Short mmCIF file of C-alpha atoms in Angstrom, two decimals:
data_model
loop_
_atom_site.label_atom_id
_atom_site.label_comp_id
_atom_site.label_asym_id
_atom_site.label_seq_id
_atom_site.Cartn_x
_atom_site.Cartn_y
_atom_site.Cartn_z
CA MET A 14 145.57 112.93 97.02
CA ALA A 15 143.96 111.08 99.52
CA VAL A 16 145.93 109.81 101.81
CA ILE A 17 145.43 106.88 104.36
CA VAL A 18 145.25 107.74 108.10
CA PRO A 19 143.92 107.42 111.41
CA LEU A 20 140.07 108.07 111.99
CA HIS A 21 141.06 110.94 114.44
CA GLN A 22 143.76 112.51 112.16
CA ALA A 23 142.06 112.91 109.09
CA VAL A 24 139.23 113.91 111.32
CA ALA A 25 141.08 116.77 113.06
CA GLU A 26 142.88 118.12 110.24
CA LEU A 27 139.50 118.60 107.81
CA ILE A 28 136.66 119.27 110.48
CA HIS A 29 137.06 122.13 112.45
CA ASP A 30 133.84 124.16 113.99
CA GLY A 31 131.36 125.98 111.92
CA ASP A 32 132.56 124.26 109.27
CA THR A 33 130.00 123.07 107.45
CA VAL A 34 130.02 118.77 106.18
CA ALA A 35 127.89 117.10 104.90
CA MET A 36 127.80 113.22 105.55
CA GLU A 37 125.86 111.55 103.22
CA GLY A 38 124.67 107.59 102.39
CA PHE A 39 121.19 107.61 101.61
CA THR A 40 119.63 104.60 104.11
CA HIS A 41 123.23 102.18 103.60
CA LEU A 42 127.22 103.16 104.51
CA ILE A 43 126.06 105.68 106.35
CA PRO A 44 129.68 107.56 108.09
CA PHE A 45 128.32 106.35 112.00
CA GLY A 46 131.94 105.98 113.28
CA ALA A 47 133.15 109.47 112.23
CA GLY A 48 130.05 111.21 113.29
CA HIS A 49 131.54 109.61 116.96
CA GLU A 50 134.46 111.09 116.43
CA ILE A 51 132.95 114.57 115.34
CA ILE A 52 131.32 113.95 118.67
CA ARG A 53 134.81 112.79 120.76
CA GLN A 54 136.26 115.80 119.82
CA ARG A 55 133.40 118.35 120.81
CA ARG A 56 132.42 120.23 117.53
CA ARG A 57 130.41 122.76 118.35
CA GLY A 58 128.76 125.58 115.44
CA LEU A 59 128.79 122.58 112.63
CA THR A 60 125.86 123.45 109.88
CA LEU A 61 125.39 120.29 108.95
CA VAL A 62 123.98 119.22 105.94
CA ARG A 63 122.00 115.63 104.87
CA MET A 64 119.36 114.02 102.80
CA THR A 65 117.67 112.52 105.52
CA PRO A 66 119.39 112.76 109.06
CA ASP A 67 118.04 109.44 110.39
CA VAL A 68 120.13 108.85 113.88
CA ILE A 69 123.59 109.76 112.93
CA TYR A 70 122.37 113.62 113.13
CA ASP A 71 119.98 113.11 115.99
CA GLN A 72 123.26 111.74 117.95
CA LEU A 73 125.51 115.23 116.65
CA ILE A 74 122.33 117.78 117.12
CA GLY A 75 121.52 116.28 120.97
CA MET A 76 126.03 116.22 121.52
CA GLY A 77 125.31 120.20 120.70
CA CYS A 78 127.98 119.54 117.45
CA ALA A 79 125.04 121.46 115.87
CA ARG A 80 124.42 125.13 115.34
CA ARG A 81 122.40 124.96 111.71
CA LEU A 82 120.64 121.82 109.46
CA VAL A 83 119.82 122.13 106.31
CA PHE A 84 117.64 118.94 105.46
CA SER A 85 115.47 117.01 103.49
CA TRP A 86 113.67 113.98 106.54
CA GLY A 87 114.63 114.18 109.40
CA GLY A 88 112.52 110.92 110.14
CA ASN A 89 114.13 107.31 111.94
CA PRO A 90 113.84 105.32 109.12
CA GLY A 91 110.37 102.38 109.27
CA VAL A 92 110.12 104.05 113.04
CA GLY A 93 108.84 107.60 113.30
CA SER A 94 110.54 110.45 115.22
CA LEU A 95 114.01 111.82 115.48
CA HIS A 96 113.30 112.97 119.09
CA ARG A 97 117.37 114.89 119.85
CA PHE A 98 116.39 116.79 117.08
CA ARG A 99 112.39 116.94 118.05
CA ASP A 100 113.41 118.67 120.81
CA ALA A 101 116.39 120.57 120.03
CA VAL A 102 113.95 121.86 116.96
CA GLU A 103 110.81 121.72 119.73
CA ASN A 104 112.70 123.31 123.23
CA GLY A 105 116.17 124.79 122.58
CA TRP A 106 117.76 121.34 123.26
CA PRO A 107 120.42 121.21 123.79
CA ALA A 108 120.96 125.26 121.73
CA PRO A 109 118.58 126.25 119.24
CA LEU A 110 119.15 124.56 116.28
CA GLU A 111 118.76 126.85 113.04
CA LEU A 112 116.93 124.70 110.39
CA GLU A 113 116.81 125.28 106.10
CA GLU A 114 114.58 123.58 104.55
CA HIS A 115 114.06 120.98 101.62
CA SER A 116 112.85 118.20 98.82
CA HIS A 117 114.63 115.28 98.30
CA ALA A 118 114.48 116.03 94.64
CA GLY A 119 115.77 119.76 95.59
CA MET A 120 118.75 118.02 97.95
CA ALA A 121 119.51 116.05 95.41
CA ASN A 122 119.63 118.53 92.92
CA ARG A 123 121.69 120.96 95.11
CA TYR A 124 124.87 119.01 95.27
CA VAL A 125 124.55 118.29 91.39
CA ALA A 126 125.49 121.49 91.27
CA GLY A 127 127.74 121.56 93.27
CA ALA A 128 129.33 118.63 92.04
CA SER A 129 129.11 119.52 88.49
CA GLY A 130 130.49 123.50 89.17
CA LEU A 131 127.38 125.35 88.66
CA PRO A 132 125.75 128.08 90.77
CA PHE A 133 122.72 126.51 90.89
CA ALA A 134 119.56 123.50 89.67
CA VAL A 135 116.72 123.50 87.77
CA LEU A 136 113.88 120.67 88.32
CA ARG A 137 110.06 120.84 88.45
CA GLY A 138 109.93 120.40 92.73
CA TYR A 139 108.89 122.66 95.15
CA THR A 140 105.49 124.04 92.94
CA GLY A 141 102.68 125.24 94.80
CA THR A 142 104.21 125.00 98.44
CA ASP A 143 104.75 126.62 101.12
CA LEU A 144 108.41 125.36 101.81
CA ALA A 145 109.40 128.07 99.27
CA THR A 146 108.49 130.69 101.89
CA GLN A 147 110.40 129.81 105.43
CA THR A 148 113.93 130.14 102.85
CA GLY A 149 115.28 132.00 99.86
CA ASN A 150 116.70 128.70 98.93
CA ILE A 151 114.18 128.11 96.73
CA LYS A 152 112.83 130.55 93.96
CA PRO A 153 111.72 131.02 90.68
CA ILE A 154 113.38 131.03 86.61
CA THR A 155 112.59 130.98 83.70
CA CYS A 156 113.69 129.18 80.91
CA PRO A 157 115.18 131.23 78.44
CA PHE A 158 114.46 129.64 75.84
CA THR A 159 110.45 128.42 76.02
CA GLY A 160 109.92 131.02 78.66
CA GLU A 161 108.09 127.82 81.28
CA VAL A 162 108.47 128.66 85.23
CA LEU A 163 110.91 126.47 86.99
CA THR A 164 112.50 126.07 90.59
CA ALA A 165 116.01 126.60 91.02
CA VAL A 166 118.15 126.03 93.59
CA PRO A 167 121.65 127.38 94.87
CA ALA A 168 124.93 124.55 94.70
CA LEU A 169 125.47 123.08 98.02
CA ARG A 170 129.37 123.39 98.62
CA PRO A 171 130.07 121.56 102.12
CA ASP A 172 133.60 122.63 104.14
CA VAL A 173 133.25 118.39 104.11
CA ALA A 174 131.47 115.05 103.13
CA VAL A 175 132.04 112.49 104.69
CA VAL A 176 131.34 109.30 103.62
CA HIS A 177 131.32 105.63 104.03
CA ALA A 178 132.55 103.09 101.34
CA GLN A 179 133.32 99.28 101.26
CA ARG A 180 136.70 99.61 101.44
CA ALA A 181 139.78 101.37 99.06
CA ASP A 182 143.25 99.93 97.49
CA ARG A 183 146.74 101.49 99.00
CA ALA A 184 146.90 104.78 96.51
CA GLY A 185 143.13 105.49 97.77
CA ASN A 186 140.78 105.07 95.11
CA VAL A 187 137.93 103.83 96.50
CA GLN A 188 135.06 101.30 95.29
CA LEU A 189 131.67 101.88 96.72
CA TRP A 190 128.55 100.03 95.85
CA GLY A 191 124.75 99.08 97.12
CA ILE A 192 122.40 101.99 97.53
CA ILE A 193 124.87 104.31 96.40
CA GLY A 194 122.92 107.29 96.93
CA VAL A 195 124.40 111.23 96.09
CA GLN A 196 127.99 110.33 98.35
CA LYS A 197 130.12 110.62 94.94
CA GLU A 198 127.50 113.85 94.06
CA ALA A 199 128.81 115.19 98.26
CA VAL A 200 132.03 114.03 97.95
CA LEU A 201 131.86 116.40 94.90
CA ALA A 202 130.35 119.32 96.24
CA ALA A 203 132.98 119.94 98.77
CA GLU A 204 136.71 121.15 99.55
CA ARG A 205 137.53 118.30 101.17
CA SER A 206 136.20 114.47 102.11
CA LEU A 207 137.31 111.91 104.11
CA VAL A 208 136.10 108.71 103.63
CA THR A 209 136.05 105.83 105.75
CA VAL A 210 136.00 102.11 104.59
CA GLU A 211 135.60 98.19 105.55
CA GLU A 212 138.86 97.38 104.21
CA VAL A 213 142.15 98.35 102.54
CA VAL A 214 142.46 96.05 99.78
CA ASP A 215 145.48 95.34 97.35
CA GLU A 216 142.91 95.60 94.23
CA LEU A 217 139.72 96.82 93.47
CA ASP A 218 138.39 93.63 91.20
CA PRO A 219 135.10 94.77 89.14
CA ARG A 220 132.11 94.69 91.70
CA PRO A 221 128.24 94.68 89.67
CA GLY A 222 126.74 98.29 89.80
CA ALA A 223 130.64 99.98 91.79
CA ILE A 224 131.27 103.05 91.28
CA VAL A 225 135.54 104.33 91.49
CA LEU A 226 135.86 107.97 93.29
CA PRO A 227 139.55 108.10 92.86
CA ALA A 228 142.13 109.51 95.06
CA TRP A 229 142.83 112.44 93.73
CA ALA A 230 139.60 113.85 94.51
CA LEU A 231 139.98 112.64 97.61
CA SER A 232 141.28 114.48 100.96
CA MET A 233 141.40 112.03 103.40
CA VAL A 234 140.54 107.35 103.81
CA SER A 235 140.57 106.03 107.17
CA VAL A 236 139.76 102.20 108.10
CA LEU A 237 136.80 101.93 110.14
CA PRO A 238 135.21 98.17 110.08
CA ASP A 239 131.57 99.09 110.73
CA GLY A 240 131.71 102.63 110.53
CA SER A 241 128.77 102.06 108.69
CA HIS A 242 126.45 100.81 112.54
CA PRO A 243 123.96 100.77 112.27
CA SER A 244 122.77 101.38 109.02
CA TYR A 245 124.98 98.93 106.97
CA THR A 246 127.44 98.15 104.07
CA HIS A 247 126.16 96.32 101.38
CA GLY A 248 128.46 92.46 101.20
CA TYR A 249 129.70 93.35 104.05
CA SER A 250 126.95 93.88 106.83
CA VAL A 251 122.99 94.25 107.56
CA ARG A 252 121.67 97.86 108.30
CA ASP A 253 120.41 96.60 112.29
CA ASN A 254 117.22 96.76 112.66
CA ASP A 255 116.74 96.11 116.17
CA PHE A 256 119.25 99.28 117.14
CA TYR A 257 116.80 101.49 114.55
CA LEU A 258 113.59 100.07 116.80
CA ALA A 259 115.11 100.57 119.49
CA TRP A 260 116.88 103.94 119.21
CA ASP A 261 113.08 104.81 119.70
CA ALA A 262 113.00 104.55 123.52
CA ILE A 263 116.40 105.29 124.03
CA SER A 264 116.35 108.99 122.64
CA ARG A 265 113.27 109.87 123.69
CA ASP A 266 114.45 111.15 127.33
CA ARG A 267 117.77 113.53 127.28
CA GLN A 268 119.19 111.62 130.73
CA ARG A 269 118.79 107.72 128.85
CA PHE A 270 120.34 109.31 125.51
CA THR A 271 123.36 111.10 127.20
CA ASP A 272 124.38 107.89 129.14
CA TRP A 273 124.02 105.45 126.19
CA MET A 274 126.17 107.91 124.41
CA GLU A 275 128.46 108.60 126.98
CA GLU A 276 128.71 104.81 127.58
CA HIS A 277 128.66 103.81 123.62
CA VAL A 278 130.10 106.39 122.15
CA MET A 279 132.45 109.14 124.46
CA ARG A 280 134.39 106.05 125.60
CA MET B 14 103.94 81.25 105.29
CA THR B 15 100.77 80.36 107.45
CA GLU B 16 97.73 78.23 105.70
CA LEU B 17 94.99 79.88 105.01
CA SER B 18 92.56 77.69 107.12
CA THR B 19 94.09 79.21 109.36
CA VAL B 20 93.78 82.54 109.15
CA ASP B 21 90.56 84.20 111.29
CA THR B 22 88.26 86.29 108.35
CA ALA B 23 85.94 86.57 110.23
CA THR B 24 87.59 89.88 112.22
CA TRP B 25 90.88 92.16 111.10
CA THR B 26 91.24 95.39 111.65
CA ALA B 27 90.15 97.95 110.41
CA ASP B 28 94.38 99.43 109.50
CA GLU B 29 94.47 95.73 107.67
CA MET B 30 91.55 96.54 105.94
CA MET B 31 92.83 100.02 104.26
CA THR B 32 96.29 98.16 103.56
CA VAL B 33 93.47 95.31 101.09
CA ALA B 34 92.02 98.39 99.79
CA ALA B 35 94.76 100.39 99.35
CA ALA B 36 97.16 97.39 97.25
CA ARG B 37 93.62 95.93 95.36
CA ALA B 38 94.08 99.72 93.69
CA LEU B 39 97.28 99.00 92.17
CA GLY B 40 97.22 97.75 89.12
CA ASP B 41 98.78 94.60 87.78
CA GLY B 42 102.41 96.12 85.78
CA ALA B 43 101.84 99.87 86.91
CA VAL B 44 105.12 101.03 87.92
CA CYS B 45 104.34 102.24 91.81
CA PHE B 46 107.13 105.05 93.74
CA VAL B 47 106.75 103.51 97.15
CA GLY B 48 107.39 104.47 100.95
CA ILE B 49 108.06 103.46 103.01
CA GLY B 50 105.38 102.79 105.63
CA LEU B 51 101.88 101.64 104.91
CA PRO B 52 102.12 101.96 101.02
CA SER B 53 105.21 99.70 101.47
CA THR B 54 102.77 97.14 102.83
CA ALA B 55 100.00 97.26 100.85
CA ALA B 56 102.48 98.33 97.27
CA ASN B 57 104.25 94.55 98.50
CA LEU B 58 100.49 92.54 99.16
CA ALA B 59 99.53 94.31 96.01
CA ARG B 60 102.36 92.08 94.22
CA ARG B 61 101.49 88.47 95.74
CA THR B 62 98.12 89.03 95.57
CA HIS B 63 96.62 90.77 92.22
CA ALA B 64 100.02 92.44 90.50
CA PRO B 65 102.82 89.90 90.18
CA ASN B 66 103.95 92.57 87.40
CA LEU B 67 103.47 95.69 89.97
CA VAL B 68 106.72 97.66 88.65
CA LEU B 69 107.99 98.74 92.29
CA VAL B 70 110.54 102.47 92.83
CA TYR B 71 112.00 102.99 96.02
CA GLU B 72 113.86 106.66 96.65
CA SER B 73 116.56 104.85 97.31
CA GLY B 74 117.19 104.15 93.72
CA THR B 75 116.48 100.67 93.44
CA LEU B 76 114.28 100.30 90.36
CA GLY B 77 112.34 96.81 90.15
CA ALA B 78 112.96 96.14 93.63
CA LYS B 79 111.08 92.79 94.27
CA PRO B 80 111.73 92.25 98.76
CA ASP B 81 111.09 88.71 99.66
CA PHE B 82 110.27 90.25 103.24
CA LEU B 83 109.35 93.73 103.92
CA PRO B 84 111.69 96.34 104.12
CA LEU B 85 111.86 98.17 107.96
CA SER B 86 113.38 101.12 106.20
CA ILE B 87 113.51 102.49 102.03
CA GLY B 88 117.26 101.21 102.00
CA ASP B 89 117.25 97.87 103.50
CA GLY B 90 119.76 96.02 101.21
CA VAL B 91 116.51 93.22 100.51
CA LEU B 92 115.38 96.49 97.86
CA ALA B 93 119.43 96.77 95.87
CA GLU B 94 119.41 92.69 95.87
CA THR B 95 116.36 92.24 94.17
CA ALA B 96 116.25 95.88 92.45
CA ASP B 97 116.64 95.45 88.00
CA SER B 98 118.75 98.61 88.26
CA VAL B 99 119.81 100.26 91.50
CA VAL B 100 120.66 103.87 90.49
CA SER B 101 121.83 106.87 92.44
CA VAL B 102 119.15 109.36 94.43
CA PRO B 103 120.13 112.43 92.01
CA GLU B 104 118.41 109.54 89.21
CA VAL B 105 115.96 108.59 90.63
CA PHE B 106 114.74 112.61 91.15
CA ASN B 107 115.63 113.72 87.32
CA TYR B 108 115.39 110.95 85.60
CA TRP B 109 112.95 108.38 86.30
CA LEU B 110 109.83 110.66 88.56
CA GLN B 111 110.72 114.82 86.83
CA PRO B 112 109.71 113.20 83.26
CA GLY B 113 106.34 111.19 84.38
CA ARG B 114 107.79 107.84 84.55
CA VAL B 115 106.34 106.98 87.67
CA ASP B 116 102.00 105.37 86.77
CA ILE B 117 101.47 105.69 90.92
CA GLY B 118 102.76 107.80 94.30
CA PHE B 119 102.25 106.22 97.49
CA LEU B 120 101.85 108.92 99.95
CA ALA B 121 100.96 109.00 103.38
CA ALA B 122 99.78 112.64 105.90
CA ALA B 123 99.83 114.10 108.57
CA GLN B 124 97.72 116.57 107.70
CA LEU B 125 95.45 116.52 104.60
CA ASP B 126 92.24 119.10 103.58
CA ARG B 127 89.04 118.74 101.47
CA TYR B 128 91.82 119.29 98.03
CA GLY B 129 94.51 116.50 98.73
CA ASN B 130 96.55 118.60 99.97
CA ILE B 131 98.78 117.43 102.57
CA ASN B 132 101.40 118.39 105.56
CA THR B 133 104.07 115.80 106.50
CA THR B 134 106.25 119.55 107.90
CA VAL B 135 104.97 121.12 111.19
CA ILE B 136 102.03 121.27 113.15
CA GLY B 137 100.51 124.35 115.64
CA GLY B 138 102.55 127.25 117.06
CA ASP B 139 104.81 128.97 113.45
CA TYR B 140 106.52 127.44 112.03
CA ALA B 141 109.30 128.14 113.91
CA ASN B 142 108.35 126.90 116.81
CA PRO B 143 105.50 124.53 116.57
CA ARG B 144 103.84 122.68 118.73
CA VAL B 145 104.92 119.43 116.79
CA ARG B 146 108.20 119.43 114.66
CA LEU B 147 107.13 116.56 112.19
CA PRO B 148 110.85 114.85 109.36
CA GLY B 149 109.14 116.65 106.62
CA ALA B 150 108.63 116.85 102.48
CA GLY B 151 111.63 114.21 101.70
CA GLY B 152 110.78 112.95 98.24
CA ALA B 153 107.01 113.63 98.02
CA PRO B 154 106.02 117.04 97.34
CA GLU B 155 107.26 116.05 93.89
CA ILE B 156 106.10 112.84 94.01
CA ALA B 157 102.36 114.78 94.16
CA ALA B 158 103.63 117.17 90.93
CA SER B 159 104.81 114.41 88.19
CA CYS B 160 102.88 110.87 89.25
CA ARG B 161 100.61 110.04 86.75
CA GLU B 162 98.41 109.84 89.66
CA VAL B 163 99.16 109.61 94.34
CA ILE B 164 97.32 107.82 96.19
CA VAL B 165 96.87 109.25 99.75
CA VAL B 166 96.32 106.36 103.32
CA VAL B 167 95.51 107.90 105.41
CA ARG B 168 93.81 107.33 108.71
CA GLN B 169 89.67 109.80 108.97
CA ASN B 170 90.16 111.82 112.26
CA PRO B 171 89.31 115.70 113.22
CA ARG B 172 92.95 115.79 114.16
CA THR B 173 94.61 115.05 110.38
CA PHE B 174 91.36 115.34 109.04
CA VAL B 175 91.35 119.29 108.69
CA ASP B 176 89.76 121.82 106.82
CA ARG B 177 93.15 123.86 106.28
CA LEU B 178 97.15 122.85 106.73
CA ASP B 179 99.23 124.33 109.51
CA PHE B 180 101.10 124.02 106.81
CA VAL B 181 101.75 122.52 102.48
CA THR B 182 104.42 119.99 102.24
CA SER B 183 102.54 118.38 98.59
CA LEU B 184 100.40 120.04 96.05
CA GLY B 185 97.02 117.91 95.37
CA TYR B 186 94.22 120.61 93.90
CA GLY B 187 95.02 123.99 95.56
CA SER B 188 92.35 125.22 96.39
CA GLY B 189 90.26 124.06 92.77
CA PRO B 190 89.92 122.34 90.49
CA ASP B 191 92.88 125.02 87.88
CA ASP B 192 95.25 125.70 90.36
CA ARG B 193 97.38 122.34 88.42
CA ARG B 194 97.22 123.20 85.65
CA ARG B 195 98.39 127.24 86.08
CA LEU B 196 100.78 126.09 88.58
CA GLY B 197 102.26 123.81 85.69
CA LEU B 198 102.72 120.57 87.34
CA ARG B 199 101.82 117.45 84.92
CA GLY B 200 100.69 114.69 86.70
CA GLY B 201 97.21 114.49 87.31
CA GLY B 202 97.08 114.06 91.78
CA PRO B 203 95.10 112.63 94.51
CA ARG B 204 93.17 110.02 92.16
CA VAL B 205 91.58 108.18 95.54
CA VAL B 206 92.73 108.40 99.56
CA ILE B 207 91.92 105.33 100.77
CA THR B 208 91.17 105.89 104.59
CA ASP B 209 90.17 103.51 107.84
CA LEU B 210 86.66 104.39 107.18
CA GLY B 211 86.12 104.37 103.78
CA VAL B 212 87.99 105.74 100.08
CA LEU B 213 87.32 109.44 98.35
CA GLU B 214 88.06 110.28 95.27
CA PRO B 215 88.23 114.26 94.24
CA ASP B 216 84.37 115.49 91.67
CA PRO B 217 84.72 115.22 88.91
CA ALA B 218 83.84 119.35 88.83
CA THR B 219 85.17 121.13 92.23
CA CYS B 220 88.65 117.98 93.03
CA GLU B 221 87.22 118.17 96.93
CA LEU B 222 87.59 114.99 98.21
CA THR B 223 83.56 113.25 98.26
CA LEU B 224 83.06 109.37 100.42
CA THR B 225 82.67 107.42 97.42
CA ARG B 226 82.78 104.35 99.52
CA LEU B 227 82.64 102.56 103.08
CA HIS B 228 84.63 100.31 104.44
CA PRO B 229 82.32 97.13 106.10
CA GLY B 230 81.01 97.81 109.10
CA ALA B 231 81.67 102.05 108.61
CA THR B 232 79.00 104.28 108.63
CA VAL B 233 78.59 107.48 106.31
CA GLU B 234 78.13 109.54 109.98
CA GLN B 235 81.09 107.73 111.01
CA ALA B 236 83.65 109.92 108.48
CA ARG B 237 81.26 112.89 109.13
CA ALA B 238 83.38 112.81 112.51
CA ALA B 239 85.97 111.66 111.61
CA THR B 240 86.43 114.73 109.48
CA GLY B 241 87.03 118.83 109.84
CA TRP B 242 85.00 120.63 107.32
CA PRO B 243 81.83 119.83 106.09
CA LEU B 244 81.68 116.27 103.94
CA ALA B 245 81.46 115.18 100.64
CA VAL B 246 78.85 112.13 100.21
CA ALA B 247 78.01 110.98 97.57
CA ALA B 248 74.54 110.11 96.31
CA GLU B 249 75.02 106.64 97.30
CA PRO B 250 77.74 105.31 99.10
CA GLY B 251 79.48 101.72 97.21
CA SER B 252 81.13 99.09 99.77
CA THR B 253 84.60 97.31 99.94
CA GLN B 254 84.35 93.25 99.95
CA PRO B 255 86.35 92.40 103.34
CA PRO B 256 89.18 91.61 103.03
CA THR B 257 89.75 87.73 102.34
CA ALA B 258 91.43 84.32 103.86
CA GLY B 259 94.26 85.64 101.60
CA GLU B 260 94.58 88.61 101.79
CA LEU B 261 94.58 88.70 105.06
CA ALA B 262 97.41 85.16 105.33
CA VAL B 263 99.54 87.34 103.04
CA LEU B 264 99.31 91.05 104.89
CA ARG B 265 99.68 89.03 107.90
CA HIS B 266 102.87 86.83 106.83
CA LEU B 267 104.41 90.75 105.53
CA GLU B 268 103.41 92.31 109.12
CA ALA B 269 105.26 89.58 111.26
CA THR B 270 108.47 89.63 109.34
CA LYS B 271 109.29 93.09 108.16
CA GLY B 272 112.24 93.67 108.57
CA ASN B 273 113.87 90.99 109.64
CA ARG B 274 115.25 87.84 106.57
CA GLU B 275 115.31 84.72 108.44
CA ALA B 276 112.41 85.10 110.90
CA ALA B 277 110.47 85.50 106.22
CA SER B 278 112.58 82.53 105.59
#
């Protein structure tokens, strides 16, 4: 049953060194504020799971929080490279980063399997590509009914899922809408979960396309207005595209990156 | 919107020609899976010119998005606000892409080979220690596998048009005409590759990409020099019609207001 607690307490209690952490949000509702708290609490040795690592994982990787990354697309959307991610893979700075790499369809299905309590998912995917040569987590499987050969990927079962949403009620039920991505699946696949919200309201009146994550399926909720910036929260903020463009130059240089993080995140 | 009379149609860039050619390849009413960057620009250009009923599907789960300005990312709010339906990411891949409901997939490439296979993963070195780490697969492997046809849009140069890929991220025709059937891929594969120099299409018998059309000003020699394998050339390559004033006006307005709601309105 969800409890509503301050963010620093939620991160301290839910996320430990060496955990597998999935912070989801497909361009929309990326939990930047929670990620920054993880950086401030100096977590180390994390396995970071996310379809699109985005700037938030660039920051976690550059600040030395990650040991391993499980992902399907590691770029700055519409801009180009994630320079801290590239520096870690290409040069081992600030630490080597082990990769497990998938396609979006594969990652999405891995979350679905985790949320469904199944050991693996089946899809038409990866066929003929080199992706399966780099991980043991992509294997052929024969349909027992038709004999057709398909692809199996194992369930994702993170220790913790972290997502951002529009709002919660006082009981800790969480409502989100707009591009809903893979957050519901990530939360239900994980052992523990943290949701940051823009606000707590008395009643979650209906919104078009909204989904509700019931309080009894969540661990902790923290109130964090603008907690998705520079991503956005539909109905509360717009994507800060200027920041994503500016990140390219900030993150290109190790010292400039470190100075920026010290000034904007660490203090 | 820029007045047509003020549009400079005497000059245009090779990228503008490439984007216009890509837009023209999209038939009205087609369902198109759109990636960010040039494919999104081309699809939105097509929707504002000859293909007002083009259906745009973005991998963020926005089906039938009708953005009034170009999004910077595949998940900008304008896509959700203007979509016919917003679905989850598992749903967009499992219910909409995988069963073959999408007519056209639009892909870019860091490396492309003569059979239209694509690398967007690593360049140089080996996988664990690459010279250049690229973003990776995203939706591309399943777009390449499952769409009825694929359009590749990519600048033509020897770094990109290579004899052998460093990594196969998304499959075109594999190593020849039978590979897609043998592997059980249900989509048709690359129908056309549109570059800044011209257009390549797979040979009906061998599936090898063949230069079939040149953009204005481009030559066969230029195309051969920009290709890292002995380029097959059609007996009589056609030529692309230059961009019209209308196409350039819409394209330049889209580019000038990308990601910026205020500038677009």
